[in-house]
mmCIF file of C-alpha atoms and ligand atoms in Angstrom:
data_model
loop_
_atom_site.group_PDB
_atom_site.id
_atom_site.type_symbol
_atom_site.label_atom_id
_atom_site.label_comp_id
_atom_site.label_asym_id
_atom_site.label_seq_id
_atom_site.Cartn_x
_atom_site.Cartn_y
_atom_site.Cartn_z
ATOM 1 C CA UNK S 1 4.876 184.702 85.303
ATOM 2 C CA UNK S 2 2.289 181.753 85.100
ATOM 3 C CA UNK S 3 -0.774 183.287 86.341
ATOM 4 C CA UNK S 4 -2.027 184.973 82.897
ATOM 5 C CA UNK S 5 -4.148 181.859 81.745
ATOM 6 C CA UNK S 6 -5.430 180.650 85.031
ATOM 7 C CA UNK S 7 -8.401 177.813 85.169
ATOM 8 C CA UNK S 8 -11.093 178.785 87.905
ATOM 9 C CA UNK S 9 -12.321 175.409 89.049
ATOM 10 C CA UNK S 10 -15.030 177.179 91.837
ATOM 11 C CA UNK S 11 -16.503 178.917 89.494
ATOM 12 C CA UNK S 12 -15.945 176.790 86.230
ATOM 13 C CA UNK S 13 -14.279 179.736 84.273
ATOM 14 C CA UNK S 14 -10.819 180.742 82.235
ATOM 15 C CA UNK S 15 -9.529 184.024 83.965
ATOM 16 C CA UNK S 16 -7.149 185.788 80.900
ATOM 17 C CA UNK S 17 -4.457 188.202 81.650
ATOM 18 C CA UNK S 18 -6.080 191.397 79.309
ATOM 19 C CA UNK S 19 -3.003 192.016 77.187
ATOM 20 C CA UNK S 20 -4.406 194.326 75.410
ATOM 21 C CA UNK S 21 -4.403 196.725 77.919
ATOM 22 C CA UNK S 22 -0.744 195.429 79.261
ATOM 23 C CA UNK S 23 1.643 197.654 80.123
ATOM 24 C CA UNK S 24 -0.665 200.442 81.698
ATOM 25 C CA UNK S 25 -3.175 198.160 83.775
ATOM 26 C CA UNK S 26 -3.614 195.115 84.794
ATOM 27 C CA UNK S 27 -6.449 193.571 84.118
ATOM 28 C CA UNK S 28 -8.463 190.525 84.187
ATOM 29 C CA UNK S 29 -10.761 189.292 81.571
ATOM 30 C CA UNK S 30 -13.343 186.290 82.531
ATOM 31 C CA UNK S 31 -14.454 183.319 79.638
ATOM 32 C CA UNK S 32 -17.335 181.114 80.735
ATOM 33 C CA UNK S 33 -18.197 180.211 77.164
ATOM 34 C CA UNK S 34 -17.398 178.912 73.325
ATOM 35 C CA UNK S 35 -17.999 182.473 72.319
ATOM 36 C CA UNK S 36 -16.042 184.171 75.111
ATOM 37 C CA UNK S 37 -12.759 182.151 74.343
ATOM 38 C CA UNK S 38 -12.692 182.407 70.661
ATOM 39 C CA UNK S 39 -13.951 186.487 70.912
ATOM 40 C CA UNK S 40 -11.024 186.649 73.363
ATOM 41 C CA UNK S 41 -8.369 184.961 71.368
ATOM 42 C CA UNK S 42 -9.736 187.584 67.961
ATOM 43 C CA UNK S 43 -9.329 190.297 69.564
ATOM 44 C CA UNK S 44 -5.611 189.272 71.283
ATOM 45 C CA UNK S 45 -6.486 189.461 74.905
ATOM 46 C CA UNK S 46 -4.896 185.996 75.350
ATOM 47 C CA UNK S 47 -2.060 186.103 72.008
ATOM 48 C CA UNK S 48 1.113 184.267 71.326
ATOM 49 C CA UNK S 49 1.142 180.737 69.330
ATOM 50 C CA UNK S 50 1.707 178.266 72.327
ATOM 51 C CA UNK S 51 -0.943 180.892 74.477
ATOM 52 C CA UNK S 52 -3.711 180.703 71.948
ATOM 53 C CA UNK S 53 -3.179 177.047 72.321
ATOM 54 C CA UNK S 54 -3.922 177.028 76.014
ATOM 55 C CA UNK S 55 -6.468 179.529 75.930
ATOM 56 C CA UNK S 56 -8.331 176.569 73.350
ATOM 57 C CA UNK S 57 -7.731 173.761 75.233
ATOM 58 C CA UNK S 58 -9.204 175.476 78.406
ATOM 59 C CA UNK S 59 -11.858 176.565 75.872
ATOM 60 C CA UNK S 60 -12.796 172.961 74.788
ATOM 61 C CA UNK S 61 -13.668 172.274 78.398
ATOM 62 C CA UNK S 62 -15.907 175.370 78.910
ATOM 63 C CA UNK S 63 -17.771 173.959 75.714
ATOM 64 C CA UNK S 64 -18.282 171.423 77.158
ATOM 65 C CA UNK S 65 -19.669 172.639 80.567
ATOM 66 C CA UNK S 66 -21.837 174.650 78.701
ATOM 67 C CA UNK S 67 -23.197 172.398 76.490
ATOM 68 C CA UNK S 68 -23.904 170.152 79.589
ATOM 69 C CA UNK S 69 -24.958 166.390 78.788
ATOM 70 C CA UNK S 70 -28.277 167.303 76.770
ATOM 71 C CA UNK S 71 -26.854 168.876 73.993
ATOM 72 C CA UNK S 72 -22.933 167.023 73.702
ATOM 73 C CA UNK S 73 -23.468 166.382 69.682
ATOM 74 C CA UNK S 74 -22.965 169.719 69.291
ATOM 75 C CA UNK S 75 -19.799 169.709 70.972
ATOM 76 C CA UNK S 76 -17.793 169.326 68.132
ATOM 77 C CA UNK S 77 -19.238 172.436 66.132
ATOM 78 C CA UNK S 78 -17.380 174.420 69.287
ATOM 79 C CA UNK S 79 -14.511 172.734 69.076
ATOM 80 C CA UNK S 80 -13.682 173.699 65.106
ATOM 81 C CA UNK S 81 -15.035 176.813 65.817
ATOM 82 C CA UNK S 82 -12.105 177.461 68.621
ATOM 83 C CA UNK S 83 -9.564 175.620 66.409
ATOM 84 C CA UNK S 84 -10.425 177.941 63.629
ATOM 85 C CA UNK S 85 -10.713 181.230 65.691
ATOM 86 C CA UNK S 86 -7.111 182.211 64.003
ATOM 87 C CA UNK S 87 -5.824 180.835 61.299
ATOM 88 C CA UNK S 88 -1.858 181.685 61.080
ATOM 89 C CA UNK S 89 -0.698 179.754 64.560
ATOM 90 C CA UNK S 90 -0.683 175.826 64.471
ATOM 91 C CA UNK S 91 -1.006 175.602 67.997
ATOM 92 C CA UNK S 92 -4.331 176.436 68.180
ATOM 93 C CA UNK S 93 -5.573 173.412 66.356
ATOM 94 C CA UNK S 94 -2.832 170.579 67.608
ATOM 95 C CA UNK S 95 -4.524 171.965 71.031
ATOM 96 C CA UNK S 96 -8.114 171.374 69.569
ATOM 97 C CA UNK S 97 -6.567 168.040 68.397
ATOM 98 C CA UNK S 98 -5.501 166.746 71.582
ATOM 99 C CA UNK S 99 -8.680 167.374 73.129
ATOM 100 C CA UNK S 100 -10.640 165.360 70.107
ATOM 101 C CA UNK S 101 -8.260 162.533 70.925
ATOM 102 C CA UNK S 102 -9.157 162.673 74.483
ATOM 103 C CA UNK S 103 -13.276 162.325 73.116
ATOM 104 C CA UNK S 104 -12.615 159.166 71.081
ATOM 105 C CA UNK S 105 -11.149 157.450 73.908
ATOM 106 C CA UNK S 106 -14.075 157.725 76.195
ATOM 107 C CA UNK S 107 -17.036 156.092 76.330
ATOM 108 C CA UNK S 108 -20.323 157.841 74.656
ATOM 109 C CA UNK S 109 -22.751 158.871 76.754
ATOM 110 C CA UNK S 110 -20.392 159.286 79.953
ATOM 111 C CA UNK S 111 -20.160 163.315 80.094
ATOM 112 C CA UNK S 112 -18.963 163.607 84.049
ATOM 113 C CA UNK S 113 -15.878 161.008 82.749
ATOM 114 C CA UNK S 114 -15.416 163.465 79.310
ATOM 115 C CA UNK S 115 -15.231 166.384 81.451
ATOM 116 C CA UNK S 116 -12.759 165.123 84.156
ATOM 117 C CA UNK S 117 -10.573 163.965 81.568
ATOM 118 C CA UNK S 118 -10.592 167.359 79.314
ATOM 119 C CA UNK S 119 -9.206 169.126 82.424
ATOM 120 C CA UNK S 120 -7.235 166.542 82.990
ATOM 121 C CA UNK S 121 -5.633 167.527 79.094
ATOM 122 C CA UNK S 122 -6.133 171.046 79.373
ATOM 123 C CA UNK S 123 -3.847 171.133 82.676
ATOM 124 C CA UNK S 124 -1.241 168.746 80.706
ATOM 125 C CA UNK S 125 -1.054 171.241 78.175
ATOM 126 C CA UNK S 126 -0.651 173.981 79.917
ATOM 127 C CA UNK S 127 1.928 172.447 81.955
ATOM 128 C CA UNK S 128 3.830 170.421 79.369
ATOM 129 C CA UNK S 129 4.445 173.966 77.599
ATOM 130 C CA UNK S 130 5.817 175.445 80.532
ATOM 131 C CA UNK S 131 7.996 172.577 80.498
ATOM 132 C CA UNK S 132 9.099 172.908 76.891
ATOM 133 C CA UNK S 133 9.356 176.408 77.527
ATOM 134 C CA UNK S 134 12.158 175.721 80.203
ATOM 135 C CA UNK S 135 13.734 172.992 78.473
ATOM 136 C CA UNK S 136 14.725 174.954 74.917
ATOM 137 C CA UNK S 137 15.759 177.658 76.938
ATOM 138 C CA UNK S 138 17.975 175.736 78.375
ATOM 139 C CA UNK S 139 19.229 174.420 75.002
ATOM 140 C CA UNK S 140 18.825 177.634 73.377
ATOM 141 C CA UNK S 141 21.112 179.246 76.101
ATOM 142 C CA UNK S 142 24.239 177.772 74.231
ATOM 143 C CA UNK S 143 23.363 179.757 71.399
ATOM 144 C CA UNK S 144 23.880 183.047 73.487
ATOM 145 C CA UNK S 145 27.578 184.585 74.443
ATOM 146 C CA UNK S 146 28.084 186.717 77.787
ATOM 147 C CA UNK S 147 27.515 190.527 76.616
ATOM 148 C CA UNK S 148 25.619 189.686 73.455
ATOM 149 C CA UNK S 149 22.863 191.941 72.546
ATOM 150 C CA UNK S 150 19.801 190.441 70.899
ATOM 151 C CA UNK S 151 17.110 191.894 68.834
ATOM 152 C CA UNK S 152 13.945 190.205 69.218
ATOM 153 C CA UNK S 153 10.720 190.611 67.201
ATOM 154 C CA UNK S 154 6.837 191.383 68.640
ATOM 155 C CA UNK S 155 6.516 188.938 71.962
ATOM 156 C CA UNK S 156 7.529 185.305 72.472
ATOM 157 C CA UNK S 157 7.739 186.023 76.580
ATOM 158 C CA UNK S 158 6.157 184.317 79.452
ATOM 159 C CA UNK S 159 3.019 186.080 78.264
ATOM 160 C CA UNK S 160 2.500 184.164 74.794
ATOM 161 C CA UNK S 161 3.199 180.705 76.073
ATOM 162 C CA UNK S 162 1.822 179.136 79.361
ATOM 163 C CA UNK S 163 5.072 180.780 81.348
ATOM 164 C CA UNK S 164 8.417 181.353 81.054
ATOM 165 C CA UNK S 165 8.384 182.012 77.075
ATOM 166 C CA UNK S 166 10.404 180.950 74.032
ATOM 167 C CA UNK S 167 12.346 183.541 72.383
ATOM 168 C CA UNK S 168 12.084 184.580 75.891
ATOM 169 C CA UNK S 169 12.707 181.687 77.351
ATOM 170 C CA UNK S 170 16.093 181.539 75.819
ATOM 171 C CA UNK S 171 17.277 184.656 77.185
ATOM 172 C CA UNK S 172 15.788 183.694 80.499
ATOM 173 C CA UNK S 173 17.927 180.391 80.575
ATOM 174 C CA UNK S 174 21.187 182.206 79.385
ATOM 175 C CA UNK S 175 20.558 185.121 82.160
ATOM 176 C CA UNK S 176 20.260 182.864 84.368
ATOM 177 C CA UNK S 177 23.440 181.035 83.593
ATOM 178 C CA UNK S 178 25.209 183.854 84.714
ATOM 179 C CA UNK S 179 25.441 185.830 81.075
ATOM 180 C CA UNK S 180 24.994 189.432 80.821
ATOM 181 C CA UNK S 181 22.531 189.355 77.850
ATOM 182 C CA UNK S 182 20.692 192.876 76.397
ATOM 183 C CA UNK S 183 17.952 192.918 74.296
ATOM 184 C CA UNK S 184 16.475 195.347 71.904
ATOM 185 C CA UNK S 185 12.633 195.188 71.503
ATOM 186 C CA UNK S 186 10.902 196.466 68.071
ATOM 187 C CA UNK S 187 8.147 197.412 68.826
ATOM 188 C CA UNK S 188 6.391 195.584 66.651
ATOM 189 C CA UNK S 189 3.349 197.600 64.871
ATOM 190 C CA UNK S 190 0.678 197.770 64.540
ATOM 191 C CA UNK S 191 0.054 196.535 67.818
ATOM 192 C CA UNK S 192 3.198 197.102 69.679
ATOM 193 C CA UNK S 193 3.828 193.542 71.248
ATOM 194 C CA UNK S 194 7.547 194.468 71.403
ATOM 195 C CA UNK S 195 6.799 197.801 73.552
ATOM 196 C CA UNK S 196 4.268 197.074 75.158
ATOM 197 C CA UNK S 197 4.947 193.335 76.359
ATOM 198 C CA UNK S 198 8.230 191.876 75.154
ATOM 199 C CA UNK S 199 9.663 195.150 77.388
ATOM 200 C CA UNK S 200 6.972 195.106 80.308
ATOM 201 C CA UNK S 201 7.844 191.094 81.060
ATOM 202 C CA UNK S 202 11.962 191.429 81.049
ATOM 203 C CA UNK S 203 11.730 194.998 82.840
ATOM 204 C CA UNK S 204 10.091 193.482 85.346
ATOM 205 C CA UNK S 205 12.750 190.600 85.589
ATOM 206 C CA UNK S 206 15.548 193.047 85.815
ATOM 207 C CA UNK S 207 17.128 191.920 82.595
ATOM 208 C CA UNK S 208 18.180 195.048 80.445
ATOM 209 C CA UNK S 209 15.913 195.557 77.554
ATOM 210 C CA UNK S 210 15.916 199.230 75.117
ATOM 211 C CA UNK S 211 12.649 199.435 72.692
ATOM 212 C CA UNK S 212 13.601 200.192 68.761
ATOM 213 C CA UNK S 213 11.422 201.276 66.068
ATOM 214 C CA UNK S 214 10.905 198.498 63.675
ATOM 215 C CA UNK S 215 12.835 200.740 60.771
ATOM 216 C CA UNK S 216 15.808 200.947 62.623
ATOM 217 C CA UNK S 217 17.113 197.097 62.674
ATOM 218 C CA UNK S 218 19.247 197.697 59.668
ATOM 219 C CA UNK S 219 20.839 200.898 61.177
ATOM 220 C CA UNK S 220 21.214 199.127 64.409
ATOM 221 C CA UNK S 221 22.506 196.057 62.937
ATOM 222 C CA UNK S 222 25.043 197.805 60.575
ATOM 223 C CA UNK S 223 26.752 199.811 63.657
ATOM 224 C CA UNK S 224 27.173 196.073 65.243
ATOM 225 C CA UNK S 225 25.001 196.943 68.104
ATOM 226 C CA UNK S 226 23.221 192.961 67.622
ATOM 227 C CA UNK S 227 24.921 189.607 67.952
ATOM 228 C CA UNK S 228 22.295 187.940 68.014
ATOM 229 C CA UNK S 229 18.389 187.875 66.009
ATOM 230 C CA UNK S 230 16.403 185.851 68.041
ATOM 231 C CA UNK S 231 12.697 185.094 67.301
ATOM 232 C CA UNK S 232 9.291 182.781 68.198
ATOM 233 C CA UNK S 233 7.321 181.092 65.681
ATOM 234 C CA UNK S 234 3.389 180.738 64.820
ATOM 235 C CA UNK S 235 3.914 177.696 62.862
ATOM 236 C CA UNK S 236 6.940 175.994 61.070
ATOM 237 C CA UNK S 237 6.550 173.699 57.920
ATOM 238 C CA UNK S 238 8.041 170.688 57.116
ATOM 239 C CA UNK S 239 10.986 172.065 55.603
ATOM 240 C CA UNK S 240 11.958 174.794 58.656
ATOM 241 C CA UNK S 241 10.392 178.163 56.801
ATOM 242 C CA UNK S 242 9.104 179.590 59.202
ATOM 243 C CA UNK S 243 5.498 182.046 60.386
ATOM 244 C CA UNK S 244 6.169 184.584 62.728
ATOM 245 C CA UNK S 245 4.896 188.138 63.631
ATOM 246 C CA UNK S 246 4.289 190.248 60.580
ATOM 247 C CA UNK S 247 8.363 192.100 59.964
ATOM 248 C CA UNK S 248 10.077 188.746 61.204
ATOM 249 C CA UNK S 249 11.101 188.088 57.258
ATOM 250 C CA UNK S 250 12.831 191.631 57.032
ATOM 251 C CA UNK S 251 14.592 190.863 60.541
ATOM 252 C CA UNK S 252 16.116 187.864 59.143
ATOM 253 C CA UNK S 253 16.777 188.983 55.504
ATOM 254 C CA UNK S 254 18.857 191.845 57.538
ATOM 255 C CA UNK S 255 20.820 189.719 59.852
ATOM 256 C CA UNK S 256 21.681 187.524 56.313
ATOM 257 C CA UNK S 257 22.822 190.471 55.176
ATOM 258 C CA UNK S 258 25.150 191.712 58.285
ATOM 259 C CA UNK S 259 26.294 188.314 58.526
ATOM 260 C CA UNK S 260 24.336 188.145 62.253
ATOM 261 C CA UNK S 261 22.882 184.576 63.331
ATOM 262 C CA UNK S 262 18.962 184.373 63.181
ATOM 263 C CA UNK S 263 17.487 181.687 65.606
ATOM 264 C CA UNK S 264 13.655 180.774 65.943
ATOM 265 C CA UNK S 265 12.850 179.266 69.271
ATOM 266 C CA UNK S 266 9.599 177.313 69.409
ATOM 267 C CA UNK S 267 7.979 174.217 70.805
ATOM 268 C CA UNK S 268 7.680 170.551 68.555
ATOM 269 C CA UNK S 269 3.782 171.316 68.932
ATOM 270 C CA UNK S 270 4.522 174.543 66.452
ATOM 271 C CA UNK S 271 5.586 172.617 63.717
ATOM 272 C CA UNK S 272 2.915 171.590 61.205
ATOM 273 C CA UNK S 273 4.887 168.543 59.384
ATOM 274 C CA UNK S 274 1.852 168.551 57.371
ATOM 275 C CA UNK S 275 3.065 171.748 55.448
ATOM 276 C CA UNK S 276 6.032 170.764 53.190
ATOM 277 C CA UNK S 277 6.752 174.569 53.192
ATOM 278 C CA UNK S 278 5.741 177.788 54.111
ATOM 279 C CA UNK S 279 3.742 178.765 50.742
ATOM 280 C CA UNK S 280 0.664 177.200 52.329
ATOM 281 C CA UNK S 281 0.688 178.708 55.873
ATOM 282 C CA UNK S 282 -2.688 181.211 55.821
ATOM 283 C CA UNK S 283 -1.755 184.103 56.514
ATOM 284 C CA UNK S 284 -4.204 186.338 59.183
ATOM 285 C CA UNK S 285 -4.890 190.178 57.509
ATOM 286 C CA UNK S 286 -6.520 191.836 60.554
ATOM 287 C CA UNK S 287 -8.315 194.823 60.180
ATOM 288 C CA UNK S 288 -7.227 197.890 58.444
ATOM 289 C CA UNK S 289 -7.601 200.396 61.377
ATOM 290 C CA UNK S 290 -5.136 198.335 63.604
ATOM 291 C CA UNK S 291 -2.761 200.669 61.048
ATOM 292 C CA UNK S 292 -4.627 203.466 60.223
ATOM 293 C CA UNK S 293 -6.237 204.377 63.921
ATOM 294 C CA UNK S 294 -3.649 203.081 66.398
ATOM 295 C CA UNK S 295 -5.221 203.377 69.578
ATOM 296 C CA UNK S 296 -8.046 205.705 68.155
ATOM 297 C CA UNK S 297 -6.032 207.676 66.786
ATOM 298 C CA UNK S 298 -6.814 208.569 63.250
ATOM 299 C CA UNK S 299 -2.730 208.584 61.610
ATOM 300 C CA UNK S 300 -3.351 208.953 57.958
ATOM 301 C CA UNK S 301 -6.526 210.608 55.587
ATOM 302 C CA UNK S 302 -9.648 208.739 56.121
ATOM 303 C CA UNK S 303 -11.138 206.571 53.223
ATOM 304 C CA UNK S 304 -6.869 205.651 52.666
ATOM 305 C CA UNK S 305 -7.161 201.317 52.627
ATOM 306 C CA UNK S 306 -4.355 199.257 54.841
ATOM 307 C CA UNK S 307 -2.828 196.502 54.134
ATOM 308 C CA UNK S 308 -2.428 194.344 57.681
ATOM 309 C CA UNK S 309 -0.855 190.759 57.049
ATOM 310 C CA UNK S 310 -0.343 189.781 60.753
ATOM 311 C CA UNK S 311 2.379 187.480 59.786
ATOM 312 C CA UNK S 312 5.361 186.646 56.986
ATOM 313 C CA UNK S 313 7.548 183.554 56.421
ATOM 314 C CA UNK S 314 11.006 183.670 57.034
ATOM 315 C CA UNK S 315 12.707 180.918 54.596
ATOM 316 C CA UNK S 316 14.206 177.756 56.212
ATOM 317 C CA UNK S 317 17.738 178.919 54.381
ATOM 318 C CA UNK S 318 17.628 182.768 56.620
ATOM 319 C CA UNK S 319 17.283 180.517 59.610
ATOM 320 C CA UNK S 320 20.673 179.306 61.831
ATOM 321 C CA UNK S 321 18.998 177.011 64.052
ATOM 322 C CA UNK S 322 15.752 175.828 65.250
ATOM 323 C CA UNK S 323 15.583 175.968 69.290
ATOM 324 C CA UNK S 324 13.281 173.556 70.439
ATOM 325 C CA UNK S 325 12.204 171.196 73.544
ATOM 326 C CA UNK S 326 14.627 168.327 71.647
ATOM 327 C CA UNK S 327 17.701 170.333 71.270
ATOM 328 C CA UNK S 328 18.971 173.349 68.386
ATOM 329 C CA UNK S 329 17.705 171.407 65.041
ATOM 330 C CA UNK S 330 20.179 172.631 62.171
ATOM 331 C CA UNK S 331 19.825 172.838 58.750
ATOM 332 C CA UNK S 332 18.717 170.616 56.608
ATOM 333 C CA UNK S 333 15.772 171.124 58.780
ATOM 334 C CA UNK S 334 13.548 168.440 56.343
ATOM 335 C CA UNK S 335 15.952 166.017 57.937
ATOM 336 C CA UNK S 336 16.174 167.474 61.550
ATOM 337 C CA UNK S 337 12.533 168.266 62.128
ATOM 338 C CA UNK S 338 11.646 164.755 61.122
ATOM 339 C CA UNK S 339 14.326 163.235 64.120
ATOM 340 C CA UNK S 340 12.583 165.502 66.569
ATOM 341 C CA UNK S 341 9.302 164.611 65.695
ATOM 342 C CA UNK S 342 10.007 161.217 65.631
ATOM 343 C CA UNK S 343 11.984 161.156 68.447
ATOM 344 C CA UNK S 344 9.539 162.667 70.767
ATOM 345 C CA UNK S 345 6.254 160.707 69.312
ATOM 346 C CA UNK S 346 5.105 158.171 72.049
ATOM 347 C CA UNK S 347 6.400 155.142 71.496
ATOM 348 C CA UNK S 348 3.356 151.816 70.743
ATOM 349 C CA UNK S 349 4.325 149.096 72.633
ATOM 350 C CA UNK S 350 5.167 146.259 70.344
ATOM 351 C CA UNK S 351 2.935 143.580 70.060
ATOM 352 C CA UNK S 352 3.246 140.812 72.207
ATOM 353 C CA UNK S 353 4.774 138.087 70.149
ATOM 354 C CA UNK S 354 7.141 140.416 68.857
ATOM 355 C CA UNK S 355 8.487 141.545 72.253
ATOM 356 C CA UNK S 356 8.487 137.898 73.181
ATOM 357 C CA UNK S 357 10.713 137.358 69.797
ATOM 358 C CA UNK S 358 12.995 140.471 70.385
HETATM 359 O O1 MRU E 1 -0.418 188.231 66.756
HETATM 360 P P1 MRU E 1 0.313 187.660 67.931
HETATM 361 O O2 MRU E 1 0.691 188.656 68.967
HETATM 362 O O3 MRU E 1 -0.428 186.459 68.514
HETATM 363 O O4 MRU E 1 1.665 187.094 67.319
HETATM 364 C C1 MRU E 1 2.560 186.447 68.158
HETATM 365 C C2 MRU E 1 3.838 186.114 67.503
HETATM 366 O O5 MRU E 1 4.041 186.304 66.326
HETATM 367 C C3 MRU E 1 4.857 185.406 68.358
HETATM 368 O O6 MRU E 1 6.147 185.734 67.978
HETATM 369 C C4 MRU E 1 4.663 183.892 68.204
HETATM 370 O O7 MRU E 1 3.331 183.540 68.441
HETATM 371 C C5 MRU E 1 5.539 183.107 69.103
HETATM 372 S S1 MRU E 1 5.038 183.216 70.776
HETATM 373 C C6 MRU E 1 5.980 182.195 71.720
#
């Protein structure tokens, strides 16, 4: 699936995949507007670290049609008001990024040449994360046996990337090697990105998935039912600890503690090297009645508070690998993250007296 985050060039709009509403209807939800693609990335119609990055790329360039020629200084005021629409996932601001790079390039004053070459980005993002998508699965399939079962955590599928998916993606890549891979879903409260999507997308591709409650990962690991704990990521510091979906920490402490590998699978533009660990990622608290009124539904005495962190941080030391775009990074991941990051940084061309010398 590649069709959730789709770019409407007739009719200059971002057409979003509602996944809020995912798996009972499908449904379509239309951004013309600054305001439309940060409310939409809020409130988790488009969700998923890589997705949210997308979603704000494609959201720089509706900005910027907006905004039209007569009023581009206020362009960047939209911009850092999409980068900062969540705080938790680094991909939303590396997007951001990219498009700011793409605005000191140009010339001032030339807003038909700024706006051909922000599509021009927003469709290389979007297509260059497919493409990572599809490489670490590749990479990531190693990590994966024939008949292993693994437990994933809320939804790194197709859905929260531009296709194909991380955590996802992996599985994908090993399935398709011929490996007869199962996976158990937890759900993944309060909002149920495990049931609701992680099981919707691999359903639908035939590959057997069974739905958990979150509580039961230590029961299920202790019988031996999972070989394998395999997550996404939100944003990884410097040092490999790691921000995923709120219960991700208590997956991995549990697989320590059953001796089961733990893998994160995520693309180089996740990492924030600017981080030297994960005591500074912010952390999202969404509202309280995500827990207390799940769909509506009043579940405990009214005036009772909530505490909803979205996400924890898994420590660099719970984690067996890193599965990314550049190959399975291993600990020590100060050292490994570095070679990736270096490795895949566009290379300046020398100057020319020095190629001349060399
Ligand atoms: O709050 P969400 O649904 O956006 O959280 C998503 C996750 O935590 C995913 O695991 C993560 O973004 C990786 S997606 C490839």
């Amino acid at each position: 699936m590649d069709d959730h985050i789709r770019f409407d060039h007739t009719d200059f709009a971002l057409h979003l995949l509602d996944q809020r509403l995912l798996p009972g209807q499908e449904a379509t939800v239309v951004c013309r507007s600054t305001d439309d693609i940060v409310h939409a990335i809020q409130n988790m119609t488009v969700r998923g670290a890589p997705a949210i990055g997308v979603a704000a790329a494609w959201g720089c360039v509706l900005a910027l049609h907006a905004l039209g020629a007569q009023q581009a200084d206020e362009l960047e005021e939209h911009l850092e008001r999409i980068a900062c629409a969540r705080p938790t996932a680094v991909n939303l601001r590396w997007a951001v990024e990219r498009m700011r790079a793409v605005r000191r390039k140009m010339p001032p004053n030339g807003h038909a040449a700024l706006m051909e070459a922000f599509v021009q980005e927003a469709r290389a993002i979007q297509a260059e994360d497919v493409l990572a998508c599809k490489t670490l699965g590749r990479h990531g399939a190693a990590c994966l046996k024939d008949g292993d079962c693994v437990l994933t955590h809320c939804n790194a599928g197709a859905l929260a990337t531009a296709g194909y998916g991380t955590a996802l993606g992996v599985i994908r890549a090993a399935v398709e090697e011929g490996k007869r891979i199962r996976v158990i879903a937890d759900e993944t409260r309060p909002l149920f990105q495990g049931a609701r999507l992680t099981a919707w997308e691999l359903h639908k591709d035939g590959i057997p998935v069974s739905v958990a409650c979150d509580n039961a990962c230590a029961l299920l690991m202790s019988r031996g039912l999972v070989q394998v704990a395999l997550v996404g990521a939100d944003r990884i510091a410097a040092n490999g600890d790691t921000a995923n979906k709120i219960g991700t920490l208590g997956v991995a402490l549990l697989a320590r503690h059953f001796g089961i590998p733990f893998y994160v699978a995520a693309p180089l533009s996740t990492i924030d090297i600017s981080l030297p660990d994960g005591s500074a990622i912010p952390i999202e608290e969404r509202p309280a009645d995500e827990v207390t009124c799940p769909d509506g539904r009043r579940v405990c005495p009214a005036g009772v508070p909530a505490y909803n962190p979205a996400f924890d941080v898994t420590p660099a030391d719970c984690i067996s690998g890193i599965i990314t775009e550049r190959g399975v990074l291993r600990p020590p991941y100060t050292a490994s993250v570095r070679a990736a990051l270096e490795e895949a940084a566009p290379k300046e061309e020398a100057p020319k007296e020095e190629r001349a010398r060399a």
